[in-house]
Amino acid sequence: MKLTKYEHACVLVEDGSARVLIDPGAYSHGFEQLTGLTAILITHQHRDHLDVDRLRPLLERNEGVQLRTDAGSAAILAEAGIAAKEVRPGDEFDVGTKVSVHGSQHAVIHPDVPIVPNAGYLIGDRFFHPGDAFTIPDVDIDVLGLPTGAPWLKASEAVEYLRAVTPNIAIPIHEAVLAFPKMHFDLFERLAPEETRLTVVEPGTTIEV
């Protein structure tokens, strides 16, 4: 399995013949010219995870690509004239590799801010992208996309989430709101479970796991 990070929460997962892009949002760049995608997965409707204006030409370049989203994103896309298949917790589907859906709600930002739907995706039974949530799947996670900085997230919560999931590899994501993300990366490395290896993937870089 190969993982390419395109800033913030956008990740390309290549597993066999599958090329799965997750969360092409407003804070992410470098994904725009991708071709050969088998699926585009959206965790939730916030613009840093779903940039409708750049999604449309991406779909045009990838004819036949499966577009799967949470309920909130599906509604927004429908208003824009883009058809997406809505996913629910417990769903499993094939996009060239197995994808399963975990979790249903975004983490709390503030009691006065409405909670929106959020879908976490487990790709190829290995890489888990939680979106903006602390979802702990009921299966072992090999590689975790670890949210690092957000209005809904404290560093202590990220560490506790990392310890609860206990992946073999943790890859920091969702860090575009931070001026100095290395401070958080160092904290994760120091406080991670012994069996977890922290792997920082710079934007535009591909790693094999």
XYZ file of N, CA, C and O in Angstrom:
836
model
N 0.844 -1.191 0.000
C 0.000 0.000 0.000
C 0.881 1.242 0.000
O 1.849 1.328 0.760
N 0.543 2.214 -0.870
C 1.258 3.480 -0.922
C 0.332 4.612 -0.482
O -0.845 4.633 -0.844
N 0.889 5.543 0.266
C 0.141 6.701 0.746
C 0.856 7.966 0.300
O 2.064 8.109 0.501
N 0.079 8.882 -0.294
C 0.611 10.183 -0.675
C -0.219 11.248 0.020
O -1.446 11.243 -0.062
N 0.452 12.169 0.708
C -0.258 13.227 1.433
C -0.243 14.512 0.617
O 0.794 14.901 0.085
N -1.408 15.148 0.497
C -1.531 16.386 -0.261
C -1.934 17.551 0.642
O -2.861 18.287 0.346
N -1.249 17.729 1.725
C -1.515 18.789 2.698
C -2.823 18.540 3.449
O -3.794 18.032 2.917
N -2.794 18.908 4.699
C -3.946 18.849 5.597
C -4.508 17.429 5.678
O -3.789 16.526 6.109
N -5.749 17.216 5.273
C -6.387 15.917 5.478
C -6.524 15.103 4.201
O -7.151 14.046 4.207
N -5.945 15.573 3.109
C -6.095 14.905 1.811
C -5.008 13.852 1.631
O -3.811 14.161 1.687
N -5.429 12.606 1.395
C -4.506 11.486 1.256
C -4.932 10.629 0.064
O -6.117 10.328 -0.102
N -3.955 10.239 -0.754
C -4.175 9.272 -1.821
C -3.673 7.921 -1.345
O -2.520 7.790 -0.928
N -4.553 6.909 -1.411
C -4.195 5.548 -1.026
C -4.163 4.699 -2.284
O -5.151 4.617 -3.015
N -3.023 4.063 -2.545
C -2.882 3.142 -3.673
C -2.679 1.739 -3.124
O -1.724 1.480 -2.387
N -3.611 0.859 -3.450
C -3.581 -0.510 -2.933
C -3.949 -1.448 -4.074
O -5.115 -1.541 -4.456
N -2.951 -2.128 -4.632
C -3.208 -2.933 -5.817
C -3.638 -2.040 -6.966
O -2.962 -1.060 -7.294
N -4.786 -2.342 -7.571
C -5.285 -1.531 -8.681
C -6.094 -0.326 -8.210
O -6.512 0.507 -9.023
N -6.326 -0.213 -6.916
C -7.147 0.873 -6.377
C -6.333 2.152 -6.202
O -5.180 2.120 -5.758
N -6.959 3.263 -6.559
C -6.411 4.604 -6.293
C -7.527 5.415 -5.662
O -8.454 5.858 -6.341
N -7.442 5.583 -4.343
C -8.526 6.165 -3.555
C -8.065 7.495 -2.968
O -7.093 7.543 -2.201
N -8.760 8.565 -3.317
C -8.439 9.894 -2.801
C -9.439 10.259 -1.710
O -10.652 10.174 -1.919
N -8.915 10.703 -0.571
C -9.756 11.062 0.564
C -9.646 12.561 0.835
O -8.540 13.112 0.908
N -10.776 13.217 0.953
C -10.903 14.604 1.409
C -10.075 15.636 0.642
O -9.193 16.305 1.206
N -10.364 15.828 -0.659
C -9.736 16.926 -1.395
C -10.390 18.254 -1.000
O -11.412 18.655 -1.559
N -9.804 18.909 -0.013
C -10.414 20.106 0.561
C -9.677 21.389 0.225
O -8.667 21.404 -0.473
N -10.178 22.486 0.791
C -9.692 23.824 0.449
C -8.276 24.091 0.930
O -7.590 24.958 0.371
N -7.796 23.399 1.963
C -6.442 23.619 2.461
C -5.426 22.672 1.827
O -4.259 22.675 2.207
N -5.861 21.858 0.893
C -4.998 20.844 0.280
C -4.707 21.199 -1.173
O -5.563 21.751 -1.871
N -3.491 20.862 -1.609
C -3.085 21.164 -2.979
C -2.214 20.030 -3.506
O -1.578 19.318 -2.742
N -2.221 19.880 -4.840
C -1.405 18.875 -5.488
C -2.192 17.697 -6.025
O -1.674 16.913 -6.823
N -3.448 17.593 -5.619
C -4.296 16.475 -6.060
C -5.051 16.778 -7.351
O -5.636 15.889 -7.961
N -5.033 18.039 -7.761
C -5.966 18.496 -8.789
C -5.821 17.788 -10.127
O -6.804 17.647 -10.861
N -4.624 17.360 -10.491
C -4.389 16.764 -11.808
C -4.376 15.236 -11.777
O -4.020 14.601 -12.776
N -4.749 14.635 -10.660
C -4.723 13.179 -10.563
C -5.679 12.540 -11.566
O -6.776 13.045 -11.818
N -5.268 11.411 -12.113
C -6.111 10.609 -12.993
C -6.050 9.157 -12.544
O -5.232 8.781 -11.701
N -6.925 8.344 -13.115
C -6.929 6.927 -12.779
C -7.483 6.611 -11.407
O -7.275 5.505 -10.886
N -8.212 7.560 -10.812
C -8.794 7.315 -9.494
C -9.941 6.314 -9.600
O -10.766 6.395 -10.514
N -10.004 5.389 -8.658
C -11.129 4.460 -8.606
C -12.205 4.948 -7.646
O -13.361 4.546 -7.755
N -11.820 5.808 -6.699
C -12.810 6.326 -5.746
C -12.331 7.645 -5.158
O -11.126 7.887 -5.012
N -13.298 8.493 -4.836
C -13.066 9.699 -4.032
C -13.993 9.590 -2.828
O -15.208 9.410 -2.981
N -13.415 9.673 -1.641
C -14.172 9.542 -0.401
C -14.133 10.862 0.353
O -13.061 11.450 0.533
N -15.296 11.310 0.816
C -15.403 12.549 1.590
C -15.886 12.193 2.996
O -16.915 11.533 3.148
N -15.143 12.642 4.004
C -15.539 12.323 5.381
C -16.666 13.215 5.881
O -17.555 12.748 6.589
N -16.615 14.516 5.512
C -17.689 15.414 5.949
C -17.669 16.704 5.136
O -16.789 16.928 4.319
N -18.638 17.560 5.394
C -18.966 18.669 4.512
C -18.115 19.920 4.691
O -18.200 20.834 3.859
N -17.302 20.045 5.715
C -16.527 21.268 5.932
C -15.542 21.481 4.781
O -14.984 20.547 4.227
N -15.301 22.758 4.437
C -14.556 23.097 3.218
C -13.111 22.616 3.245
O -12.504 22.425 2.180
N -12.546 22.422 4.418
C -11.171 21.923 4.441
C -11.104 20.430 4.111
O -10.017 19.862 3.992
N -12.284 19.808 3.914
C -12.351 18.404 3.507
C -13.089 18.219 2.178
O -12.921 17.197 1.523
N -13.883 19.200 1.802
C -14.670 19.125 0.572
C -14.659 20.477 -0.122
O -15.309 21.420 0.334
N -13.902 20.574 -1.203
C -13.862 21.773 -2.021
C -14.647 21.470 -3.300
O -14.128 20.859 -4.238
N -15.906 21.876 -3.324
C -16.798 21.530 -4.435
C -16.263 22.069 -5.763
O -16.331 21.398 -6.791
N -15.690 23.275 -5.743
C -15.224 23.895 -6.984
C -14.091 23.095 -7.622
O -13.995 23.019 -8.849
N -13.226 22.507 -6.822
C -12.119 21.717 -7.385
C -12.486 20.241 -7.532
O -11.809 19.506 -8.268
N -13.534 19.820 -6.857
C -13.975 18.439 -7.016
C -14.575 18.200 -8.396
O -14.343 17.151 -9.014
N -15.322 19.161 -8.890
C -16.014 18.970 -10.171
C -15.040 18.641 -11.316
O -15.212 17.633 -12.010
N -13.984 19.434 -11.554
C -13.045 19.068 -12.625
C -12.284 17.775 -12.332
O -11.900 17.060 -13.264
N -12.089 17.452 -11.060
C -11.432 16.194 -10.713
C -12.293 15.011 -11.141
O -11.791 14.012 -11.670
N -13.592 15.127 -10.945
C -14.516 14.086 -11.386
C -14.508 13.958 -12.905
O -14.572 12.854 -13.449
N -14.428 15.084 -13.596
C -14.415 15.058 -15.062
C -13.168 14.360 -15.591
O -13.218 13.698 -16.637
N -12.040 14.504 -14.902
C -10.798 13.857 -15.340
C -10.760 12.372 -15.001
O -9.879 11.645 -15.481
N -11.681 11.933 -14.133
C -11.666 10.547 -13.676
C -13.035 9.913 -13.929
O -13.788 9.610 -13.004
N -13.337 9.723 -15.187
C -14.629 9.171 -15.581
C -14.836 7.786 -14.958
O -13.943 6.938 -14.975
N -16.009 7.591 -14.372
C -16.339 6.308 -13.757
C -15.889 6.165 -12.316
O -16.136 5.127 -11.695
N -15.226 7.186 -11.775
C -14.771 7.118 -10.385
C -15.978 7.057 -9.440
O -17.012 7.693 -9.680
N -15.869 6.267 -8.381
C -16.920 6.209 -7.374
C -16.751 7.391 -6.410
O -15.654 7.601 -5.878
N -17.817 8.134 -6.178
C -17.819 9.234 -5.217
C -18.709 8.837 -4.052
O -19.920 8.681 -4.207
N -18.101 8.650 -2.890
C -18.829 8.227 -1.689
C -18.642 9.279 -0.605
O -17.520 9.746 -0.370
N -19.746 9.639 0.063
C -19.683 10.706 1.055
C -20.643 10.434 2.211
O -21.550 9.604 2.111
N -20.427 11.171 3.286
C -21.389 11.206 4.380
C -22.679 11.875 3.902
O -22.721 12.474 2.818
N -23.717 11.800 4.734
C -25.024 12.328 4.346
C -25.007 13.832 4.112
O -25.613 14.336 3.156
N -24.310 14.581 4.971
C -24.280 16.028 4.824
C -23.601 16.471 3.545
O -24.087 17.371 2.839
N -22.492 15.847 3.216
C -21.783 16.186 1.975
C -22.607 15.801 0.752
O -22.630 16.522 -0.245
N -23.289 14.655 0.826
C -24.117 14.213 -0.295
C -25.196 15.247 -0.611
O -25.479 15.519 -1.788
N -25.787 15.843 0.424
C -26.827 16.852 0.222
C -26.253 18.114 -0.420
O -26.855 18.691 -1.334
N -25.088 18.539 0.040
C -24.445 19.732 -0.524
C -24.073 19.498 -1.988
O -24.284 20.356 -2.847
N -23.546 18.322 -2.274
C -23.172 18.002 -3.649
C -24.394 17.904 -4.556
O -24.344 18.316 -5.726
N -25.488 17.375 -4.024
C -26.715 17.290 -4.824
C -27.191 18.681 -5.231
O -27.627 18.890 -6.374
N -27.077 19.645 -4.324
C -27.455 21.026 -4.642
C -26.572 21.600 -5.746
O -26.999 22.465 -6.515
N -25.339 21.113 -5.814
C -24.407 21.580 -6.843
C -24.509 20.761 -8.122
O -23.736 20.978 -9.066
N -25.452 19.816 -8.156
C -25.641 18.996 -9.351
C -24.655 17.858 -9.484
O -24.445 17.336 -10.577
N -24.057 17.450 -8.368
C -23.091 16.354 -8.365
C -23.680 15.178 -7.596
O -24.044 15.311 -6.430
N -23.767 14.033 -8.239
C -24.341 12.849 -7.602
C -23.269 12.103 -6.820
O -22.186 11.826 -7.339
N -23.579 11.798 -5.569
C -22.672 11.026 -4.721
C -23.463 9.939 -4.019
O -24.655 10.112 -3.730
N -22.816 8.830 -3.734
C -23.470 7.746 -3.004
C -23.215 7.950 -1.518
O -22.067 8.019 -1.074
N -24.285 8.030 -0.756
C -24.188 8.260 0.686
C -23.776 6.985 1.406
O -24.255 5.899 1.094
N -22.873 7.140 2.381
C -22.435 5.996 3.171
C -22.966 6.114 4.589
O -23.290 7.202 5.063
N -23.042 4.960 5.245
C -23.499 4.896 6.639
C -22.560 3.995 7.428
O -21.883 3.135 6.851
N -22.513 4.170 8.754
C -21.654 3.307 9.568
C -21.988 1.830 9.338
O -23.151 1.447 9.271
N -20.954 1.019 9.179
C -21.145 -0.407 8.934
C -21.141 -0.785 7.476
O -21.044 -1.977 7.149
N -21.231 0.200 6.580
C -21.175 -0.093 5.143
C -19.809 -0.661 4.760
O -18.776 -0.246 5.308
N -19.821 -1.565 3.794
C -18.598 -2.058 3.179
C -18.804 -2.051 1.671
O -19.888 -2.380 1.187
N -17.779 -1.661 0.922
C -17.895 -1.649 -0.525
C -16.504 -1.817 -1.133
O -15.479 -1.687 -0.441
N -16.494 -2.114 -2.438
C -15.252 -2.396 -3.143
C -14.967 -1.294 -4.152
O -15.830 -0.954 -4.960
N -13.773 -0.722 -4.089
C -13.350 0.298 -5.054
C -12.016 -0.124 -5.674
O -11.184 0.702 -6.014
N -11.837 -1.442 -5.806
C -10.554 -2.006 -6.186
C -9.815 -2.517 -4.976
O -8.895 -3.325 -5.069
N -10.227 -2.050 -3.820
C -9.816 -2.549 -2.513
C -11.005 -2.367 -1.580
O -11.917 -1.580 -1.861
N -11.027 -3.093 -0.492
C -12.156 -3.016 0.429
C -12.133 -1.712 1.215
O -11.082 -1.261 1.671
N -13.325 -1.114 1.359
C -13.505 0.069 2.200
C -14.633 -0.212 3.174
O -15.697 -0.705 2.775
N -14.415 0.082 4.445
C -15.485 -0.014 5.434
C -15.646 1.336 6.133
O -14.696 2.112 6.242
N -16.871 1.613 6.569
C -17.240 2.923 7.122
C -17.441 2.806 8.624
O -18.132 1.898 9.099
N -16.845 3.762 9.359
C -16.908 3.729 10.819
C -17.216 5.130 11.347
O -16.607 6.109 10.917
N -18.142 5.204 12.296
C -18.478 6.479 12.911
C -19.528 7.236 12.134
O -19.741 6.994 10.939
N -20.176 8.188 12.821
C -21.286 8.897 12.187
C -21.321 10.398 12.460
O -22.049 11.119 11.783
N -20.526 10.890 13.432
C -20.635 12.299 13.801
C -19.272 12.961 13.934
O -18.292 12.355 14.384
N -19.246 14.233 13.539
C -18.080 15.104 13.730
C -17.874 15.326 15.233
O -18.828 15.349 16.010
N -16.626 15.510 15.629
C -16.344 15.852 17.025
C -16.939 17.220 17.355
O -17.166 18.059 16.473
N -17.184 17.463 18.635
C -17.791 18.719 19.080
C -16.776 19.858 18.961
O -15.669 19.781 19.507
N -17.160 20.912 18.246
C -16.343 22.125 18.160
C -16.687 23.049 19.318
O -15.817 23.545 20.027
N -17.979 23.276 19.506
C -18.517 24.089 20.599
C -19.998 23.739 20.695
O -20.629 23.432 19.676
N -20.578 23.775 21.902
C -22.001 23.434 22.018
C -22.920 24.258 21.127
O -24.013 23.796 20.763
N -22.493 25.477 20.750
C -23.331 26.319 19.900
C -23.132 26.066 18.406
O -23.814 26.660 17.576
N -22.180 25.202 18.066
C -21.921 24.878 16.654
C -22.569 23.532 16.338
O -22.275 22.528 16.990
N -23.480 23.491 15.364
C -24.161 22.226 15.043
C -23.182 21.123 14.671
O -22.189 21.362 13.981
N -23.458 19.918 15.140
C -22.652 18.752 14.800
C -23.112 18.215 13.452
O -24.306 18.038 13.222
N -22.161 17.975 12.564
C -22.486 17.482 11.229
C -22.095 16.010 11.130
O -21.295 15.508 11.923
N -22.644 15.296 10.145
C -22.245 13.894 9.941
C -20.763 13.789 9.585
O -20.196 14.699 8.972
N -20.161 12.692 9.945
C -18.763 12.413 9.639
C -18.589 10.914 9.447
O -19.036 10.120 10.276
N -17.934 10.533 8.357
C -17.673 9.122 8.070
C -16.174 8.867 8.108
O -15.407 9.552 7.423
N -15.749 7.890 8.901
C -14.363 7.447 8.879
C -14.242 6.266 7.933
O -15.146 5.432 7.852
N -13.113 6.193 7.214
C -12.935 5.138 6.213
C -11.712 4.287 6.521
O -10.608 4.819 6.706
N -11.917 2.973 6.545
C -10.824 2.014 6.656
C -10.572 1.438 5.270
O -11.442 0.784 4.698
N -9.381 1.676 4.733
C -9.048 1.300 3.362
C -8.166 0.050 3.380
O -7.127 0.018 4.057
N -8.582 -0.957 2.617
C -7.771 -2.154 2.482
C -7.473 -2.852 3.796
O -6.443 -3.532 3.917
N -8.360 -2.685 4.766
C -8.184 -3.270 6.103
C -6.904 -2.794 6.783
O -6.427 -3.435 7.727
N -6.362 -1.639 6.334
C -5.079 -1.201 6.899
C -5.074 0.271 7.309
O -4.745 0.583 8.442
N -5.401 1.179 6.371
C -5.276 2.610 6.645
C -6.623 3.189 7.057
O -7.607 3.082 6.318
N -6.663 3.838 8.227
C -7.905 4.435 8.717
C -7.785 5.945 8.728
O -6.879 6.519 9.349
N -8.725 6.603 8.034
C -8.850 8.059 8.021
C -10.114 8.402 8.798
O -11.223 8.126 8.339
N -9.983 9.017 9.985
C -11.162 9.249 10.817
C -11.964 10.492 10.476
O -13.037 10.712 11.057
N -11.458 11.324 9.524
C -12.107 12.612 9.330
C -11.913 13.448 10.576
O -10.845 13.412 11.201
N -12.935 14.183 10.964
C -12.857 15.021 12.167
C -13.615 14.353 13.304
O -14.683 14.823 13.736
N -13.073 13.259 13.788
C -13.741 12.513 14.850
C -12.721 11.642 15.577
O -11.628 11.398 15.076
N -13.117 11.194 16.754
C -12.279 10.292 17.550
C -12.810 8.865 17.471
O -12.807 8.128 18.457
N -13.262 8.459 16.300
C -13.833 7.136 16.126
C -12.764 6.061 16.325
O -11.683 6.130 15.734
N -13.096 5.073 17.138
C -12.218 3.929 17.355
C -12.893 2.719 16.717
O -13.875 2.195 17.242
N -12.405 2.265 15.562
C -13.023 1.108 14.910
C -12.922 -0.133 15.791
O -12.032 -0.241 16.647
N -13.834 -1.066 15.570
C -13.847 -2.287 16.369
C -12.949 -3.358 15.755
O -13.162 -4.550 15.957
N -11.941 -2.917 15.001
C -10.934 -3.815 14.428
C -9.567 -3.190 14.681
O -9.447 -1.989 14.929
N -8.519 -4.009 14.618
C -7.164 -3.480 14.777
C -6.808 -2.586 13.596
O -7.139 -2.897 12.448
N -6.130 -1.473 13.876
C -5.734 -0.524 12.846
C -4.224 -0.579 12.676
O -3.465 -0.385 13.629
N -3.794 -0.843 11.446
C -2.369 -0.899 11.143
C -1.792 0.501 10.994
O -0.784 0.844 11.614
N -2.450 1.339 10.164
C -1.953 2.688 9.880
C -3.076 3.687 10.157
O -4.160 3.583 9.587
N -2.798 4.658 11.015
C -3.801 5.653 11.408
C -3.423 7.022 10.879
O -2.298 7.486 11.069
N -4.368 7.692 10.205
C -4.240 9.110 9.924
C -4.623 9.858 11.190
O -5.799 9.864 11.583
N -3.662 10.467 11.857
C -3.866 11.042 13.191
C -4.135 12.537 13.117
O -3.233 13.325 12.812
N -5.364 12.990 13.396
C -5.639 14.433 13.416
C -4.730 15.136 14.415
O -4.555 14.682 15.547
N -4.177 16.275 13.977
C -3.130 16.935 14.753
C -3.554 18.282 15.317
O -3.260 18.594 16.470
N -4.221 19.104 14.508
C -4.634 20.420 14.970
C -5.965 20.815 14.377
O -6.176 20.679 13.177
N -6.885 21.320 15.221
C -8.228 21.700 14.754
C -8.951 22.456 15.858
O -8.592 22.326 17.036
N -9.996 23.217 15.519
C -10.779 23.896 16.557
C -11.454 22.922 17.524
O -11.809 23.306 18.640
N -11.619 21.665 17.114
C -12.298 20.673 17.948
C -11.314 19.788 18.706
O -11.730 18.843 19.385
N -10.020 20.112 18.645
C -9.008 19.161 19.076
C -7.969 19.799 19.991
O -7.395 20.841 19.670
N -7.720 19.178 21.150
C -6.592 19.516 22.004
C -5.490 18.482 21.800
O -5.766 17.331 21.479
N -4.256 18.881 22.031
C -3.138 17.949 21.869
C -3.313 16.727 22.770
O -3.019 15.598 22.361
N -3.817 16.941 23.974
C -4.005 15.819 24.895
C -5.039 14.836 24.349
O -4.904 13.613 24.510
N -6.067 15.350 23.663
C -7.077 14.470 23.083
C -6.501 13.656 21.928
O -6.837 12.477 21.759
N -5.636 14.290 21.133
C -4.996 13.562 20.038
C -4.121 12.442 20.579
O -4.113 11.325 20.041
N -3.391 12.711 21.656
C -2.542 11.681 22.262
C -3.399 10.536 22.806
O -3.086 9.353 22.599
N -4.485 10.863 23.491
C -5.349 9.814 24.043
C -6.006 8.996 22.930
O -6.191 7.781 23.060
N -6.340 9.658 21.824
C -6.900 8.941 20.676
C -5.858 7.994 20.089
O -6.156 6.825 19.790
N -4.625 8.477 19.948
C -3.534 7.648 19.447
C -3.335 6.425 20.333
O -3.178 5.301 19.842
N -3.367 6.630 21.635
C -3.178 5.511 22.559
C -4.350 4.536 22.514
O -4.166 3.322 22.655
N -5.549 5.065 22.319
C -6.728 4.188 22.281
C -6.733 3.310 21.036
O -7.091 2.132 21.096
N -6.338 3.877 19.900
C -6.322 3.106 18.652
C -5.102 2.184 18.603
O -5.180 1.054 18.117
N -3.960 2.671 19.095
C -2.702 1.915 19.127
C -2.367 1.301 17.770
O -2.264 0.078 17.624
N -2.173 2.134 16.755
C -1.803 1.596 15.432
C -0.336 1.194 15.413
O 0.448 1.584 16.288
N 0.041 0.453 14.399
C 1.461 0.177 14.184
C 2.186 1.413 13.674
O 3.344 1.641 14.019
N 1.510 2.173 12.825
C 2.071 3.403 12.266
C 1.046 4.519 12.432
O -0.137 4.321 12.152
N 1.495 5.690 12.879
C 0.635 6.866 12.968
C 1.196 7.945 12.053
O 2.379 8.290 12.144
N 0.344 8.449 11.147
C 0.742 9.498 10.213
C -0.052 10.758 10.532
O -1.283 10.776 10.378
N 0.592 11.813 11.005
C -0.143 13.041 11.316
C -0.827 13.629 10.086
O -0.224 13.727 9.010
N -2.089 13.989 10.249
C -2.847 14.700 9.219
C -3.566 15.862 9.896
O -3.481 16.042 11.112
N -4.259 16.667 9.112
C -5.096 17.755 9.629
C -4.277 18.720 10.481
O -4.609 19.009 11.628
N -3.196 19.256 9.871
C -2.304 20.138 10.603
C -2.196 21.536 9.995
O -1.431 22.369 10.478
N -2.978 21.824 8.930
C -2.826 23.084 8.207
C -3.156 24.300 9.064
O -2.703 25.409 8.758
N -3.930 24.128 10.129
C -4.288 25.268 10.973
C -3.180 25.628 11.949
O -3.280 26.629 12.661
N -2.098 24.847 11.992
C -1.016 25.069 12.935
C 0.155 25.786 12.263
O 0.565 25.420 11.170
N 0.724 26.776 12.956
C 1.900 27.462 12.437
C 3.152 26.597 12.598
O 4.042 26.625 11.750
N 3.204 25.807 13.681
C 4.384 24.991 13.962
C 3.953 23.572 14.338
O 4.000 23.182 15.510
N 3.549 22.780 13.331
C 3.055 21.440 13.635
C 4.099 20.518 14.245
O 3.756 19.548 14.909
N 5.411 20.812 14.042
C 6.447 19.933 14.577
C 6.346 19.801 16.099
O 6.698 18.768 16.678
N 5.858 20.842 16.755
C 5.679 20.771 18.204
C 4.733 19.620 18.568
O 4.976 18.853 19.508
N 3.678 19.476 17.800
C 2.729 18.395 18.036
C 3.316 17.050 17.639
O 3.122 16.048 18.330
N 4.029 17.028 16.504
C 4.643 15.773 16.074
C 5.591 15.235 17.150
O 5.606 14.031 17.438
N 6.385 16.130 17.737
C 7.328 15.716 18.780
C 6.592 15.172 20.004
O 7.027 14.201 20.632
N 5.457 15.802 20.326
C 4.659 15.334 21.462
C 4.112 13.940 21.192
O 4.165 13.051 22.068
N 3.589 13.719 19.992
C 3.072 12.398 19.635
C 4.166 11.341 19.734
O 3.947 10.244 20.257
N 5.339 11.678 19.213
C 6.436 10.707 19.224
C 6.836 10.345 20.652
O 7.117 9.189 20.960
N 6.834 11.332 21.519
C 7.235 11.097 22.910
C 6.197 10.302 23.689
O 6.541 9.495 24.561
N 4.922 10.490 23.365
C 3.844 9.917 24.180
C 3.093 8.766 23.509
O 2.155 8.222 24.088
N 3.493 8.390 22.321
C 2.815 7.302 21.604
C 3.034 5.969 22.310
O 4.019 5.787 23.048
N 2.133 5.002 22.096
C 2.372 3.642 22.607
C 3.689 3.097 22.066
O 4.126 3.474 20.968
N 4.322 2.206 22.817
C 5.623 1.675 22.422
C 5.588 1.004 21.053
O 6.550 1.056 20.296
N 4.450 0.365 20.724
C 4.365 -0.371 19.465
C 4.025 0.507 18.267
O 3.940 0.022 17.143
N 3.824 1.806 18.493
C 3.444 2.708 17.415
C 4.642 3.507 16.922
O 5.367 4.104 17.718
N 4.833 3.518 15.604
C 5.884 4.328 14.986
C 5.257 5.550 14.351
O 4.385 5.439 13.488
N 5.687 6.739 14.764
C 5.198 7.970 14.162
C 5.956 8.224 12.866
O 7.183 8.193 12.843
N 5.207 8.451 11.785
C 5.812 8.683 10.473
C 5.243 9.970 9.894
O 4.067 10.025 9.527
N 6.048 11.013 9.843
C 5.607 12.297 9.291
C 5.798 12.258 7.777
O 6.914 12.025 7.292
N 4.721 12.478 7.041
C 4.760 12.486 5.572
C 4.591 13.924 5.099
O 3.542 14.533 5.306
N 5.621 14.455 4.491
C 5.568 15.833 4.012
C 4.623 15.926 2.806
O 4.483 14.962 2.039
N 3.973 17.080 2.614
C 3.053 17.241 1.483
C 3.711 16.892 0.151
O 4.841 17.309 -0.130
N 3.005 16.104 -0.663
C 3.506 15.699 -1.952
C 4.395 14.480 -1.916
O 4.859 14.006 -2.963
N 4.621 13.936 -0.714
C 5.502 12.783 -0.550
C 4.690 11.502 -0.475
O 3.617 11.466 0.122
N 5.232 10.443 -1.077
C 4.600 9.116 -1.048
C 5.437 8.182 -0.196
O 6.662 8.174 -0.303
N 4.774 7.389 0.642
C 5.463 6.351 1.402
C 4.785 5.016 1.140
O 3.618 4.965 0.741
N 5.514 3.947 1.365
C 4.965 2.607 1.239
C 4.868 2.001 2.618
O 5.811 2.082 3.411
N 3.710 1.398 2.939
C 3.504 0.817 4.274
C 3.100 -0.638 4.148
O 2.656 -1.089 3.101
